[in-house]
Amino acid sequence: MRIGIYGGTFNPIHNTHVDIAKTAKEKYQLDIVYFLVAGTPPHKDTAENIADSCRLDMVKLAIEDIQGFAVDQREILRAGKSYSYITLQEYALEYPDDELFFIMGSDSIINFTKWVHPEIISGNASIIAAPRKGDDITAVNKAISECNDLYDGSFELLDYSANAVASTVIRKDFYTNQKVRADLDQKVAEYIVEHHLYSSYKYDYKKVMELSEAMEKELKPSRYIHTIGVANTAFNMATKWNYPAFNAMVAGMLHDSAKCISDEKRLSICHKNDIPITDIENKYPHLLHGKVGAYFCKSKYDVFDEQIAHAIEVHTTGCPNMNLLDKIIFVADYIEPGRDKQPRLDILRKMAFEDLDMCVFMILQDSVNYLNENPDMVDPTTIDTYNYYLNIIKRREVNNGI
Ligand SMILES: [Fe+2]
Ligand SMILES: [Fe+2]
């Protein structure tokens, strides 16, 4: 077999990465290309603080439908710094009769002599350097010929002309430039939005404490205790599901910020600010505390993050196709440690950290059962949300052959 190993941080993976792998696969007649997602690269500053598992998830999403591509997560799973020479030695042991090709970015070939044990890398695999947009090709060619002189093995430049933007530009401009997003697989772009990656809106512990003090004054004691429970649960769930944890905590802190005001006040805030009111909300204005709480984010608490406002807005009923933070707050509100009346809480508390969509679905199931006993309180959004997640679970079962 001819095996390609494409190393990189993939922060995030974009179309050029995939094209490079396709080109290398074709030109070198590779049977398989492994995307070797780097852990903490010893020679690179990982300025953008995103979880390794997020980079891994994005690579999986970008290549899952492409035949002959696979993910290699060994460098992520390996403790400590990841060195390519160790990985290449492992490959050589795992595939003693096969031919290995190590694909790297042109920036890496320029620094190749500075890598740890470059001779072990090139002794185990042929090196293919992939050009990047804006490369100084003369410098790249010079580096390649120097490597060919210095080390055993072969170094070649991949015949490919890169025209997409670099990962650094994507990280900087993702939220402001539509063209930048076009260089990403759509599923990857959705993942970035959902997980709030590369966003400048990041809150910290100080902001959480500030909001906690404000809520202590604003809410009844029992509601405040519930709020702390939701904020802490949201923090834990966010850590599990790769969402900025203090952002989730801010959302938890503010989710019931409009709970302890009068119905009249909630209605008048909605009227004054053109916040739409549904029939059921008109009848039971306490249901508006989500929408009014979302409005309070900007108007009272200097929280301008759209995802936080949205999660607060939908936390009582949920909504079809909730994003990650929506789900975290919806679930945290239901399972926080102070809750004790809902059925099967122990199962839900476990499920929240194992299978988030299933947990959302089970909560909706219980809510629908409860509302069936109180039919005039049924908010149609809860039913829509229930049906949406019922479909997701059913589809999943079909795919899994259950
Ligand atoms: Fe609430
Ligand atoms: Fe709540």
Short mmCIF file of C-alpha atoms and ligand atoms in Angstrom, two decimals:
data_model
loop_
_atom_site.label_atom_id
_atom_site.label_comp_id
_atom_site.label_asym_id
_atom_site.label_seq_id
_atom_site.Cartn_x
_atom_site.Cartn_y
_atom_site.Cartn_z
CA MET A 1 0.00 0.00 0.00
CA ARG A 2 0.99 3.59 -0.56
CA ILE A 3 0.01 5.59 2.50
CA GLY A 4 -0.19 9.36 2.73
CA ILE A 5 0.09 11.06 6.11
CA TYR A 6 -0.99 14.67 6.03
CA GLY A 7 0.15 16.46 9.16
CA GLY A 8 -1.19 19.79 10.31
CA THR A 9 -2.99 21.69 13.02
CA PHE A 10 -6.07 22.12 10.80
CA ASN A 11 -7.22 25.14 12.75
CA PRO A 12 -9.61 25.02 11.01
CA ILE A 13 -9.48 22.56 8.10
CA HIS A 14 -10.46 24.32 4.85
CA ASN A 15 -10.99 23.46 1.19
CA THR A 16 -7.33 23.85 0.24
CA HIS A 17 -6.32 21.20 2.76
CA VAL A 18 -8.80 18.80 1.22
CA ASP A 19 -7.72 19.69 -2.34
CA ILE A 20 -4.05 19.19 -1.45
CA ALA A 21 -4.82 15.75 -0.05
CA LYS A 22 -6.84 14.88 -3.17
CA THR A 23 -4.05 16.10 -5.47
CA ALA A 24 -1.38 14.20 -3.54
CA LYS A 25 -3.54 11.08 -3.51
CA GLU A 26 -3.89 11.20 -7.27
CA LYS A 27 -0.34 12.22 -8.19
CA TYR A 28 1.36 9.74 -5.88
CA GLN A 29 -1.29 7.04 -6.32
CA LEU A 30 -1.94 6.84 -2.62
CA ASP A 31 -4.37 4.21 -1.40
CA ILE A 32 -5.28 6.19 1.69
CA VAL A 33 -4.49 9.60 3.16
CA TYR A 34 -4.51 9.97 6.92
CA PHE A 35 -5.16 13.46 8.25
CA LEU A 36 -2.79 13.54 11.19
CA VAL A 37 -4.21 16.21 13.46
CA ALA A 38 -1.35 17.67 15.47
CA GLY A 39 -1.58 17.94 19.23
CA THR A 40 0.35 20.79 20.75
CA PRO A 41 2.98 21.39 18.08
CA PRO A 42 6.33 22.11 19.70
CA HIS A 43 7.37 24.58 16.99
CA LYS A 44 4.14 26.52 16.67
CA ASP A 45 2.33 28.92 18.98
CA THR A 46 -1.30 27.95 19.25
CA ALA A 47 -2.56 31.46 19.69
CA GLU A 48 -6.21 30.71 19.08
CA ASN A 49 -7.26 28.85 22.11
CA ILE A 50 -9.56 26.17 20.76
CA ALA A 51 -9.91 22.65 22.03
CA ASP A 52 -7.93 19.95 20.23
CA SER A 53 -11.10 17.91 20.06
CA CYS A 54 -12.79 20.73 18.11
CA ARG A 55 -10.06 20.67 15.45
CA LEU A 56 -10.43 16.92 15.30
CA ASP A 57 -14.22 17.14 14.98
CA MET A 58 -13.89 19.61 12.11
CA VAL A 59 -11.47 17.38 10.21
CA LYS A 60 -13.86 14.46 10.63
CA LEU A 61 -16.74 16.56 9.28
CA ALA A 62 -14.75 17.80 6.28
CA ILE A 63 -13.59 14.37 5.09
CA GLU A 64 -16.27 11.95 6.27
CA ASP A 65 -17.82 11.64 2.80
CA ILE A 66 -14.56 11.31 0.89
CA GLN A 67 -13.34 7.83 0.02
CA GLY A 68 -9.74 7.04 0.86
CA PHE A 69 -9.46 9.74 3.52
CA ALA A 70 -9.27 9.00 7.23
CA VAL A 71 -8.44 10.77 10.46
CA ASP A 72 -5.50 9.90 12.66
CA GLN A 73 -5.92 11.24 16.17
CA ARG A 74 -2.88 9.68 17.82
CA GLU A 75 -1.06 13.02 18.29
CA ILE A 76 -4.09 14.51 19.99
CA LEU A 77 -4.42 11.53 22.28
CA ARG A 78 -0.73 11.34 23.08
CA ALA A 79 0.13 13.13 26.30
CA GLY A 80 2.54 16.06 26.11
CA LYS A 81 4.04 17.60 23.02
CA SER A 82 3.58 15.81 19.74
CA TYR A 83 6.61 15.10 17.60
CA SER A 84 6.27 13.92 14.01
CA TYR A 85 9.35 11.73 14.20
CA ILE A 86 7.67 9.59 16.90
CA THR A 87 4.55 9.27 14.78
CA LEU A 88 6.56 8.34 11.68
CA GLN A 89 8.42 5.68 13.63
CA GLU A 90 5.10 4.27 14.78
CA TYR A 91 3.79 4.22 11.21
CA ALA A 92 6.92 2.45 10.01
CA LEU A 93 6.36 -0.25 12.63
CA GLU A 94 2.65 -0.54 11.89
CA TYR A 95 3.13 -0.69 8.10
CA PRO A 96 6.52 -2.40 7.60
CA ASP A 97 5.77 -3.45 4.01
CA ASP A 98 4.13 -0.25 2.84
CA GLU A 99 5.42 2.98 1.38
CA LEU A 100 4.87 6.14 3.41
CA PHE A 101 4.44 9.70 2.16
CA PHE A 102 4.40 12.58 4.60
CA ILE A 103 2.53 15.63 3.30
CA MET A 104 3.30 18.93 4.98
CA GLY A 105 2.67 22.61 4.31
CA SER A 106 5.38 24.61 2.54
CA ASP A 107 5.91 26.66 5.71
CA SER A 108 6.91 23.43 7.44
CA ILE A 109 9.46 22.51 4.79
CA ILE A 110 11.15 25.89 5.21
CA ASN A 111 11.58 25.14 8.93
CA PHE A 112 12.20 21.44 8.48
CA THR A 113 15.79 21.54 9.71
CA LYS A 114 14.51 22.93 13.03
CA TRP A 115 12.17 20.02 13.63
CA VAL A 116 13.16 17.38 16.15
CA HIS A 117 14.94 14.52 14.34
CA PRO A 118 14.10 15.53 10.77
CA GLU A 119 16.35 12.68 9.58
CA ILE A 120 14.03 10.12 11.22
CA ILE A 121 11.03 11.66 9.50
CA SER A 122 12.56 11.65 6.04
CA GLY A 123 14.16 8.25 6.68
CA ASN A 124 10.72 6.74 7.09
CA ALA A 125 8.64 8.61 4.52
CA SER A 126 8.97 10.55 1.29
CA ILE A 127 8.24 14.20 1.98
CA ILE A 128 5.72 16.08 -0.12
CA ALA A 129 5.56 19.84 0.42
CA ALA A 130 2.22 21.45 -0.38
CA PRO A 131 2.30 25.07 -1.55
CA ARG A 132 0.23 27.68 0.22
CA LYS A 133 -1.27 30.83 -1.22
CA GLY A 134 1.26 33.66 -1.35
CA ASP A 135 4.27 31.35 -1.05
CA ASP A 136 7.72 32.51 -2.06
CA ILE A 137 8.22 29.53 -4.38
CA THR A 138 11.94 30.25 -4.83
CA ALA A 139 12.44 30.00 -1.07
CA VAL A 140 10.37 26.81 -0.90
CA ASN A 141 12.35 25.21 -3.75
CA LYS A 142 15.61 26.24 -2.08
CA ALA A 143 14.49 24.63 1.20
CA ILE A 144 13.52 21.46 -0.66
CA SER A 145 16.87 21.17 -2.42
CA GLU A 146 18.73 21.82 0.84
CA CYS A 147 16.73 19.07 2.53
CA ASN A 148 17.49 16.70 -0.35
CA ASP A 149 21.20 17.43 0.18
CA LEU A 150 21.11 17.16 3.97
CA TYR A 151 18.96 14.11 4.57
CA ASP A 152 18.29 10.66 3.21
CA GLY A 153 14.95 10.18 1.53
CA SER A 154 13.15 12.36 -0.98
CA PHE A 155 11.65 15.84 -0.80
CA GLU A 156 9.31 17.11 -3.51
CA LEU A 157 7.04 20.07 -4.09
CA LEU A 158 3.46 19.11 -4.87
CA ASP A 159 2.32 20.46 -8.21
CA TYR A 160 -0.65 22.37 -6.92
CA SER A 161 -1.62 25.99 -7.00
CA ALA A 162 -3.29 27.11 -3.80
CA ASN A 163 -5.82 29.88 -4.11
CA ALA A 164 -7.92 29.71 -0.96
CA VAL A 165 -7.29 31.78 2.11
CA ALA A 166 -5.10 30.58 4.94
CA SER A 167 -6.39 29.35 8.30
CA THR A 168 -5.12 32.52 9.99
CA VAL A 169 -7.41 34.64 7.81
CA ILE A 170 -10.33 32.32 8.49
CA ARG A 171 -9.79 32.62 12.24
CA LYS A 172 -9.63 36.40 12.01
CA ASP A 173 -12.46 37.10 9.55
CA PHE A 174 -14.84 34.17 9.88
CA TYR A 175 -17.67 36.16 11.41
CA THR A 176 -17.29 39.24 9.23
CA ASN A 177 -16.49 37.97 5.75
CA GLN A 178 -18.85 35.72 3.85
CA LYS A 179 -16.17 34.92 1.24
CA VAL A 180 -13.94 33.50 3.94
CA ARG A 181 -16.65 31.06 4.96
CA ALA A 182 -16.93 29.88 1.35
CA ASP A 183 -13.46 28.36 1.71
CA LEU A 184 -14.79 25.94 4.30
CA ASP A 185 -16.90 22.85 4.04
CA GLN A 186 -20.41 23.90 5.02
CA LYS A 187 -20.53 21.44 7.89
CA VAL A 188 -17.28 22.86 9.25
CA ALA A 189 -18.62 26.42 8.99
CA GLU A 190 -21.74 25.37 10.87
CA TYR A 191 -19.63 23.69 13.52
CA ILE A 192 -17.61 26.87 14.04
CA VAL A 193 -20.76 28.92 14.55
CA GLU A 194 -22.34 26.34 16.79
CA HIS A 195 -19.26 26.05 19.01
CA HIS A 196 -18.53 29.74 19.00
CA LEU A 197 -14.99 29.11 17.77
CA TYR A 198 -12.76 32.05 16.77
CA SER A 199 -15.20 34.49 18.27
CA SER A 200 -14.01 37.58 20.10
CA TYR A 201 -16.95 37.37 22.48
CA LYS A 202 -15.44 35.46 25.36
CA TYR A 203 -16.48 36.14 28.93
CA ASP A 204 -14.51 35.44 32.06
CA TYR A 205 -14.99 34.59 35.70
CA LYS A 206 -15.07 38.28 36.67
CA LYS A 207 -18.08 38.90 34.43
CA VAL A 208 -19.82 35.84 35.85
CA MET A 209 -19.29 37.11 39.42
CA GLU A 210 -20.56 40.54 38.49
CA LEU A 211 -23.74 39.02 37.05
CA SER A 212 -24.10 36.75 40.06
CA GLU A 213 -24.19 39.80 42.36
CA ALA A 214 -26.73 41.50 40.10
CA MET A 215 -28.93 38.38 40.10
CA GLU A 216 -28.72 38.06 43.88
CA LYS A 217 -30.28 41.52 44.12
CA GLU A 218 -32.75 40.99 41.28
CA LEU A 219 -34.17 37.54 42.07
CA LYS A 220 -35.99 35.91 44.96
CA PRO A 221 -33.60 33.76 47.05
CA SER A 222 -34.95 30.44 45.75
CA ARG A 223 -34.72 31.69 42.13
CA TYR A 224 -31.18 32.88 42.74
CA ILE A 225 -30.16 29.47 44.08
CA HIS A 226 -31.74 27.85 41.01
CA THR A 227 -29.82 30.33 38.81
CA ILE A 228 -26.50 29.40 40.40
CA GLY A 229 -27.36 25.75 39.84
CA VAL A 230 -28.09 26.38 36.17
CA ALA A 231 -24.94 28.47 35.67
CA ASN A 232 -22.73 25.79 37.24
CA THR A 233 -24.41 22.96 35.33
CA ALA A 234 -24.06 24.96 32.11
CA PHE A 235 -20.36 25.44 32.85
CA ASN A 236 -19.84 21.70 33.30
CA MET A 237 -21.83 20.79 30.22
CA ALA A 238 -20.02 23.41 28.13
CA THR A 239 -16.70 21.93 29.19
CA LYS A 240 -17.92 18.50 28.14
CA TRP A 241 -19.35 19.65 24.78
CA ASN A 242 -16.60 22.08 23.78
CA TYR A 243 -18.37 25.38 24.19
CA PRO A 244 -16.71 28.42 25.84
CA ALA A 245 -17.56 27.59 29.43
CA PHE A 246 -17.82 31.11 30.88
CA ASN A 247 -20.12 32.14 28.01
CA ALA A 248 -22.38 29.25 28.96
CA MET A 249 -22.19 30.36 32.58
CA VAL A 250 -23.20 33.91 31.63
CA ALA A 251 -26.21 32.50 29.79
CA GLY A 252 -27.11 30.39 32.83
CA MET A 253 -26.74 33.39 35.11
CA LEU A 254 -29.12 35.52 33.04
CA HIS A 255 -31.61 32.91 31.85
CA ASP A 256 -34.23 33.77 34.48
CA SER A 257 -33.28 37.45 34.87
CA ALA A 258 -36.83 38.46 33.85
CA LYS A 259 -38.54 35.90 36.07
CA CYS A 260 -39.06 38.04 39.16
CA ILE A 261 -40.84 40.97 37.56
CA SER A 262 -44.60 41.41 37.18
CA ASP A 263 -46.58 40.15 34.20
CA GLU A 264 -47.57 43.75 33.44
CA LYS A 265 -43.94 44.76 33.27
CA ARG A 266 -43.06 41.86 30.98
CA LEU A 267 -45.92 42.73 28.64
CA SER A 268 -45.10 46.42 28.61
CA ILE A 269 -41.39 45.76 27.85
CA CYS A 270 -42.46 43.60 24.92
CA HIS A 271 -44.89 46.23 23.63
CA LYS A 272 -42.36 49.03 23.92
CA ASN A 273 -39.61 47.12 22.19
CA ASP A 274 -41.60 45.40 19.43
CA ILE A 275 -40.98 41.97 20.89
CA PRO A 276 -43.68 39.74 19.36
CA ILE A 277 -46.12 38.08 21.78
CA THR A 278 -47.90 34.84 20.88
CA ASP A 279 -51.44 33.98 22.01
CA ILE A 280 -50.26 31.62 24.70
CA GLU A 281 -47.74 34.20 25.98
CA ASN A 282 -50.52 36.76 26.14
CA LYS A 283 -52.54 34.36 28.23
CA TYR A 284 -49.60 33.35 30.45
CA PRO A 285 -47.16 36.28 30.40
CA HIS A 286 -44.67 34.48 32.66
CA LEU A 287 -43.79 32.51 29.52
CA LEU A 288 -42.32 35.77 28.22
CA HIS A 289 -39.49 35.72 30.74
CA GLY A 290 -37.23 34.09 28.13
CA LYS A 291 -37.80 36.78 25.53
CA VAL A 292 -37.56 39.60 28.08
CA GLY A 293 -34.45 38.01 29.62
CA ALA A 294 -32.85 37.98 26.16
CA TYR A 295 -33.72 41.66 25.84
CA PHE A 296 -32.20 42.37 29.29
CA CYS A 297 -28.84 40.93 28.15
CA LYS A 298 -28.12 43.98 26.00
CA SER A 299 -30.22 46.57 27.75
CA LYS A 300 -29.30 45.88 31.38
CA TYR A 301 -26.28 43.62 31.64
CA ASP A 302 -23.92 44.61 28.79
CA VAL A 303 -24.00 41.14 27.29
CA PHE A 304 -24.07 41.51 23.51
CA ASP A 305 -23.54 37.95 22.48
CA GLU A 306 -26.29 36.78 20.11
CA GLN A 307 -25.96 33.11 21.05
CA ILE A 308 -26.40 33.89 24.73
CA ALA A 309 -29.49 36.00 24.03
CA HIS A 310 -30.93 33.27 21.83
CA ALA A 311 -30.34 30.52 24.39
CA ILE A 312 -32.15 32.62 27.00
CA GLU A 313 -34.99 33.41 24.63
CA VAL A 314 -35.75 29.76 23.90
CA HIS A 315 -34.91 28.21 27.27
CA THR A 316 -38.50 27.56 28.37
CA THR A 317 -39.83 25.80 25.28
CA GLY A 318 -36.73 24.96 23.28
CA CYS A 319 -37.02 25.38 19.53
CA PRO A 320 -36.45 23.16 16.50
CA ASN A 321 -32.79 22.91 15.51
CA MET A 322 -31.36 24.39 18.68
CA ASN A 323 -27.69 25.33 18.60
CA LEU A 324 -25.24 23.93 21.13
CA LEU A 325 -25.64 26.68 23.72
CA ASP A 326 -29.45 26.56 23.36
CA LYS A 327 -29.34 22.88 24.24
CA ILE A 328 -26.94 23.38 27.13
CA ILE A 329 -29.15 26.01 28.78
CA PHE A 330 -32.37 24.15 28.04
CA VAL A 331 -30.99 21.01 29.67
CA ALA A 332 -29.14 22.76 32.53
CA ASP A 333 -32.36 24.53 33.50
CA TYR A 334 -34.08 21.17 33.85
CA ILE A 335 -31.40 19.10 35.56
CA GLU A 336 -29.57 21.56 37.84
CA PRO A 337 -28.89 20.11 41.32
CA GLY A 338 -31.76 21.95 43.02
CA ARG A 339 -34.41 20.20 40.90
CA ASP A 340 -36.10 17.22 42.52
CA LYS A 341 -39.64 16.92 41.18
CA GLN A 342 -39.07 15.88 37.57
CA PRO A 343 -39.15 12.19 36.68
CA ARG A 344 -35.99 10.20 35.83
CA LEU A 345 -33.64 13.05 36.81
CA ASP A 346 -30.79 10.66 37.53
CA ILE A 347 -30.96 9.32 33.97
CA LEU A 348 -31.20 12.81 32.47
CA ARG A 349 -28.24 14.05 34.51
CA LYS A 350 -26.15 11.22 33.10
CA MET A 351 -27.49 11.62 29.57
CA ALA A 352 -26.63 15.35 29.55
CA PHE A 353 -22.96 14.35 29.45
CA GLU A 354 -23.33 11.38 27.15
CA ASP A 355 -25.85 12.18 24.45
CA LEU A 356 -27.10 15.76 24.34
CA ASP A 357 -29.75 15.34 21.65
CA MET A 358 -31.18 12.32 23.44
CA CYS A 359 -31.25 14.29 26.68
CA VAL A 360 -33.07 17.20 24.98
CA PHE A 361 -35.54 14.74 23.49
CA MET A 362 -36.22 13.02 26.82
CA ILE A 363 -36.85 16.35 28.54
CA LEU A 364 -39.26 17.33 25.78
CA GLN A 365 -40.97 13.98 26.13
CA ASP A 366 -41.51 14.63 29.85
CA SER A 367 -42.65 18.19 29.14
CA VAL A 368 -45.18 17.02 26.57
CA ASN A 369 -46.49 14.37 28.98
CA TYR A 370 -46.85 17.02 31.66
CA LEU A 371 -48.56 19.45 29.32
CA ASN A 372 -50.97 16.77 28.12
CA GLU A 373 -52.30 16.75 31.65
CA ASN A 374 -52.64 20.55 31.50
CA PRO A 375 -53.75 21.04 27.89
CA ASP A 376 -54.55 24.74 28.00
CA MET A 377 -50.94 25.53 28.93
CA VAL A 378 -49.44 23.89 25.83
CA ASP A 379 -47.13 26.20 23.96
CA PRO A 380 -47.11 25.09 20.29
CA THR A 381 -43.34 25.69 20.17
CA THR A 382 -42.82 22.89 22.70
CA ILE A 383 -44.76 20.53 20.44
CA ASP A 384 -42.82 21.64 17.34
CA THR A 385 -39.57 21.17 19.22
CA TYR A 386 -40.66 17.76 20.47
CA ASN A 387 -41.54 16.62 16.94
CA TYR A 388 -38.25 17.96 15.58
CA TYR A 389 -36.17 15.99 18.10
CA LEU A 390 -38.40 12.93 17.78
CA ASN A 391 -37.46 12.92 14.09
CA ILE A 392 -33.77 13.31 14.86
CA ILE A 393 -33.83 10.36 17.23
CA LYS A 394 -35.87 8.22 14.82
CA ARG A 395 -33.57 9.03 11.90
CA ARG A 396 -30.59 8.16 14.04
CA GLU A 397 -32.12 4.82 14.94
CA VAL A 398 -32.76 4.05 11.27
CA ASN A 399 -29.13 4.93 10.41
CA ASN A 400 -27.88 2.74 13.23
CA GLY A 401 -30.10 -0.08 12.00
CA ILE A 402 -32.13 -0.18 15.20
FE FE B 1 -36.94 30.04 33.11
FE FE B 2 -34.79 28.50 35.10
#
